[in-house]
Protein backbone atom coordinates (compact mmCIF):
# COMPACT_ATOMS: atom_id res chain seq x y z
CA UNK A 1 0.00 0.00 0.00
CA UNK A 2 0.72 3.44 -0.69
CA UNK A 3 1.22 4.55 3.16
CA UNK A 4 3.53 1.08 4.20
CA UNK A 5 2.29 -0.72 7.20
CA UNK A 6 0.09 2.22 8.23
CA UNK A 7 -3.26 0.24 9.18
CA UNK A 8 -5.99 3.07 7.20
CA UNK A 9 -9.06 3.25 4.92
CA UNK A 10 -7.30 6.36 3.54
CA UNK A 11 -3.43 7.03 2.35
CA UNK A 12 -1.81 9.54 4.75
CA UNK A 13 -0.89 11.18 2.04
CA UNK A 14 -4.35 12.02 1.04
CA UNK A 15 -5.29 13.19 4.75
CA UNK A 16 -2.35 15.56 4.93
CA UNK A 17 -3.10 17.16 1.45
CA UNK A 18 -6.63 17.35 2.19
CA UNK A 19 -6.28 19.23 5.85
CA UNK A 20 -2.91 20.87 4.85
CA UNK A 21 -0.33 19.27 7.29
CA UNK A 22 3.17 18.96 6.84
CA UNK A 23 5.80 16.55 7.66
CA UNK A 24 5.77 17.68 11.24
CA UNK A 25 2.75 16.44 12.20
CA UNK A 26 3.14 12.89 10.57
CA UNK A 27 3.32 10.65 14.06
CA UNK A 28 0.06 12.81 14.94
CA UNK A 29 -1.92 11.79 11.76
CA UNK A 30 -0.67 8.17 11.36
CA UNK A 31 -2.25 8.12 14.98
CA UNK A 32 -5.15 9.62 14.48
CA UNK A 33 -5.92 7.41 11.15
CA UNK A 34 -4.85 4.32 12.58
CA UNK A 35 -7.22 4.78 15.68
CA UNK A 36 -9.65 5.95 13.40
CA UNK A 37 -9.79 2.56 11.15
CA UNK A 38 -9.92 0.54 14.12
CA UNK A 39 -12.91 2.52 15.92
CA UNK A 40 -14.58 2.14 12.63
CA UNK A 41 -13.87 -1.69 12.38
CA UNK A 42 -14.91 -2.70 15.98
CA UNK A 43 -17.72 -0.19 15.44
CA UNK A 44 -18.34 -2.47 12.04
CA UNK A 45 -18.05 -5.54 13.74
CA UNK A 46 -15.70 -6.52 10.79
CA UNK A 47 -12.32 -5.67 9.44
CA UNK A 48 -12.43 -4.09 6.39
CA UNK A 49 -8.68 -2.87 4.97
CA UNK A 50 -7.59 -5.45 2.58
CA UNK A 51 -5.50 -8.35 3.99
CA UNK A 52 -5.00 -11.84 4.20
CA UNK A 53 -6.90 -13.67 6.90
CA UNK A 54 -6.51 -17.16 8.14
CA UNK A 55 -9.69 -18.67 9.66
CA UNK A 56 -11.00 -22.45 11.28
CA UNK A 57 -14.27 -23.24 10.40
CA UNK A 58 -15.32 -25.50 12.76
CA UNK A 59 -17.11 -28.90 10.63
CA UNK A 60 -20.69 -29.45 12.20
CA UNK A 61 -21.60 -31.38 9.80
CA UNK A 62 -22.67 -28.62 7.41
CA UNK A 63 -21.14 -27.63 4.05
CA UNK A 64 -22.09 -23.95 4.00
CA UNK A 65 -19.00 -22.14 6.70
CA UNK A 66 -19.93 -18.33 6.81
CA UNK A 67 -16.36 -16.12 6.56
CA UNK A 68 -15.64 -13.65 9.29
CA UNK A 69 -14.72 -11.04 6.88
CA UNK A 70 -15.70 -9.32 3.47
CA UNK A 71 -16.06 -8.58 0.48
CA UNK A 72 -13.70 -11.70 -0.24
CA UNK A 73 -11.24 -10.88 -2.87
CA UNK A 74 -9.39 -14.04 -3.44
CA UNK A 75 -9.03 -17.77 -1.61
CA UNK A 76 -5.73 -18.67 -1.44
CA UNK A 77 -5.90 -22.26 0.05
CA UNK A 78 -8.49 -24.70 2.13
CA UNK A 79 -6.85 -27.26 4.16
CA UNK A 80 -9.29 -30.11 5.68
CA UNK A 81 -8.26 -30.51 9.47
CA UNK A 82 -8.41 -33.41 11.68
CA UNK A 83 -7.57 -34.09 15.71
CA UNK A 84 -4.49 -36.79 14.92
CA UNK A 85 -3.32 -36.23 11.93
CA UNK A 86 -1.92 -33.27 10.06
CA UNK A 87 -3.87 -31.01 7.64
CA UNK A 88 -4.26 -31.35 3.87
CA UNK A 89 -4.88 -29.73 1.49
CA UNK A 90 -8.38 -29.30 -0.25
CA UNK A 91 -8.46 -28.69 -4.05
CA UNK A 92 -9.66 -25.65 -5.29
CA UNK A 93 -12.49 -27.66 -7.50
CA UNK A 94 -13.83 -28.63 -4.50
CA UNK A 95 -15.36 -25.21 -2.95
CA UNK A 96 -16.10 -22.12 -3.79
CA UNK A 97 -17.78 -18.80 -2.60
CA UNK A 98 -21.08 -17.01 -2.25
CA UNK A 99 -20.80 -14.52 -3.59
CA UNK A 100 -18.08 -15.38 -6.06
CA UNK A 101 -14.77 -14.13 -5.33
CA UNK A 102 -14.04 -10.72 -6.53
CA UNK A 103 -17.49 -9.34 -6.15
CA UNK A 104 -18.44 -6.70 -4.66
CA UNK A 105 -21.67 -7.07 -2.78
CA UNK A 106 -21.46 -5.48 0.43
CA UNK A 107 -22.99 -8.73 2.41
CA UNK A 108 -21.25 -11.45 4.16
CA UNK A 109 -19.62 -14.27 2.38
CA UNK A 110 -19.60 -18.28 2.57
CA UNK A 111 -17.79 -20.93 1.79
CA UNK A 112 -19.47 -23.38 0.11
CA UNK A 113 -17.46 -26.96 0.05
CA UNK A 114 -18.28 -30.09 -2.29
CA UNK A 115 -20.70 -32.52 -0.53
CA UNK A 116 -17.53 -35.26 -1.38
CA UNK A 117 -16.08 -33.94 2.08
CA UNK A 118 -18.81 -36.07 3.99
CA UNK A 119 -16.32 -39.56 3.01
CA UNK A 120 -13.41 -37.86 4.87
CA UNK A 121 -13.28 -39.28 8.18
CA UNK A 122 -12.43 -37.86 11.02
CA UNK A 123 -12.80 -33.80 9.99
CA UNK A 124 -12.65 -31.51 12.63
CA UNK A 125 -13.01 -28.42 10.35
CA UNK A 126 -11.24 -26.20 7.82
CA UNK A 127 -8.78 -23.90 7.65
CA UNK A 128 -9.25 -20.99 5.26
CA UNK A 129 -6.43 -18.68 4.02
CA UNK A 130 -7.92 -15.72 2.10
CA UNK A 131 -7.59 -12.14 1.27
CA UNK A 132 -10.46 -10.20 2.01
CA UNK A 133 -11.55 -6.06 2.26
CA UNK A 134 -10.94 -2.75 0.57
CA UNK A 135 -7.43 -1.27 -0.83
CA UNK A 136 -6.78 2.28 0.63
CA UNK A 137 -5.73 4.74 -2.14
CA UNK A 138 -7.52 3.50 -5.28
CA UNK A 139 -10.27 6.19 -5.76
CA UNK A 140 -12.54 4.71 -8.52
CA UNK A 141 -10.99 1.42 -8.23
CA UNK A 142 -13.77 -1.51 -7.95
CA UNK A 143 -11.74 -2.79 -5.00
CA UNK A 144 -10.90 0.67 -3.61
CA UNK A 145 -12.25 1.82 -0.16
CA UNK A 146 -15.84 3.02 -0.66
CA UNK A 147 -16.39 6.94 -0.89
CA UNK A 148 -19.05 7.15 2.01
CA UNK A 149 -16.13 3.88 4.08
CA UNK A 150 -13.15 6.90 3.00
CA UNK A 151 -15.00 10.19 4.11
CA UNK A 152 -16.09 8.43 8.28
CA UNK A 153 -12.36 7.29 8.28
CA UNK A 154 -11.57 11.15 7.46
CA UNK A 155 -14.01 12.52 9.42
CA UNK A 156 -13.06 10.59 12.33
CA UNK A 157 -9.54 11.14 12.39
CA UNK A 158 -9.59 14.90 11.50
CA UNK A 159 -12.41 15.12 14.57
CA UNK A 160 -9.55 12.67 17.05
CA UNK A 161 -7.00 15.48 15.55
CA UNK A 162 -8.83 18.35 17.22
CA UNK A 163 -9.53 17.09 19.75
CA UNK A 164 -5.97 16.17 20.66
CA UNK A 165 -4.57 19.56 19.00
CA UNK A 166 -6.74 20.98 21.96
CA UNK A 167 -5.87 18.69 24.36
CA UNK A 168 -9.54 18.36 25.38
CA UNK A 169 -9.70 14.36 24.99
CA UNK A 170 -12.95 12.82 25.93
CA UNK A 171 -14.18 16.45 27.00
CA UNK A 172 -16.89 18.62 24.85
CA UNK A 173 -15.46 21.70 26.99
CA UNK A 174 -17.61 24.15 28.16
CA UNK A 175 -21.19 23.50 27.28
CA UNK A 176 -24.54 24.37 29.18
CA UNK A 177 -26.20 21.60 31.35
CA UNK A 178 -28.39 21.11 34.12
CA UNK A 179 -28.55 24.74 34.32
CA UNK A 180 -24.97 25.62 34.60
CA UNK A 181 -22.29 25.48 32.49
CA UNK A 182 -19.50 22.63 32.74
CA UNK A 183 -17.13 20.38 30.55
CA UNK A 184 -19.02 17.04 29.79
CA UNK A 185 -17.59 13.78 28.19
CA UNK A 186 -17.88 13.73 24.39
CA UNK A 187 -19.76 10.71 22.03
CA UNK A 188 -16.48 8.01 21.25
CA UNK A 189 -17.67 8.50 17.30
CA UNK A 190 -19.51 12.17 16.08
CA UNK A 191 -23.28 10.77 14.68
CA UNK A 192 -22.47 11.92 11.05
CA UNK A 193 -19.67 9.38 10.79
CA UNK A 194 -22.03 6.55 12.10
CA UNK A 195 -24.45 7.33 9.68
CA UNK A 196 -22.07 6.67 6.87
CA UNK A 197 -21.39 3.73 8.64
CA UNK A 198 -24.05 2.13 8.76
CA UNK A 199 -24.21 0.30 5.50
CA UNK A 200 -20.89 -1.65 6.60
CA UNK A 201 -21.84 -2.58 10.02
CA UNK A 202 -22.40 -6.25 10.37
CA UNK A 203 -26.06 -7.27 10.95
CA UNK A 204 -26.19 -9.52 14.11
CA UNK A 205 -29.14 -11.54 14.93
């Protein structure tokens, strides 16, 4: 990725341009985006920058194992696990995805394994090695970050950037309540950014 090892929904090079900070303030924005994209994850209940992802599916006796993360952009191996022995490998003509890989529906994926898996004795469950979310920095790119996914991370970590320029963290500062005026602690995430949030929050029954 453009920005290294920096774990964002947007390149810090984009978030500098776009509120006009210079090199000086670099450890202050790589914090602010990084704390940003992970209050925006666990707020998701998801992760959702692009990387691979290793996974157990426990074997119930099913053949439908939901994936923890998405959209899935590529599987790059299924091994069939079992308590004494070691794991092998599954061939790739042998499962797929729903959705197919590569799409881009916003919903939860599967993994959908050949019904030939039931003469394997002694499965415990699989273990799925796959790449999985959006790229940071590919505006207009079908796998890029999402405009309305891009502007919360923005939003968020311009709004953590205040508040630490001011050093007023977790306080509004002086606001009128209960008929006086006094500092009072602030929302963790401003209500604009969870509303373009919600679309990539993971539904939980």
């Amino acid at each position: 990725m453009e920005h290294g090892n920096l774990h964002s929904l947007i390149p810090l090079a984009d978030f500098k341009a776009i509120l006009g900070l210079d090199d000086r303030e670099n450890a202050l924005s790589q914090f602010c985006l990084t704390t940003a994209t992970f209050s925006i994850e666990q707020y998701c209940k998801r992760r959702l920058v692009r990387k691979k992802r290793f996974e157990f599916l426990p074997f119930y006796g099913d053949y439908i194992f939901p994936l923890r993360d998405y959209p899935v952009r590529e599987v790059l191996a299924v091994y069939q696990t079992h308590a004494l022995k070691e794991a092998i490998i599954v061939e790739p003509d042998l499962y797929h995805t729903m959705p197919d890989c590569g799409e881009l529906e916003n919903i939860p994926f599967c993994l959908s394994v050949s019904p030939a898996l039931r003469l394997v004795r002694d499965l415990s469950g699989l273990k799925v090695h796959y790449r999985a979310g959006y790229v940071p920095g590919k505006a207009g790119d079908p796998c890029g970050v999402p405009a309305d996914l891009a502007s919360a991370c923005l939003e968020l970590a311009a709004w953590n950037m205040s508040r630490y320029r001011g050093r007023r963290i977790g306080m509004t500062g002086n606001v009128r309540g209960s008929g006086k005026d006094g500092e009072h602690l602030e929302a963790s995430m401003p209500e604009n950014v969870r509303g373009l949030l919600e679309p990539y929050r993971r539904r939980t029954i």
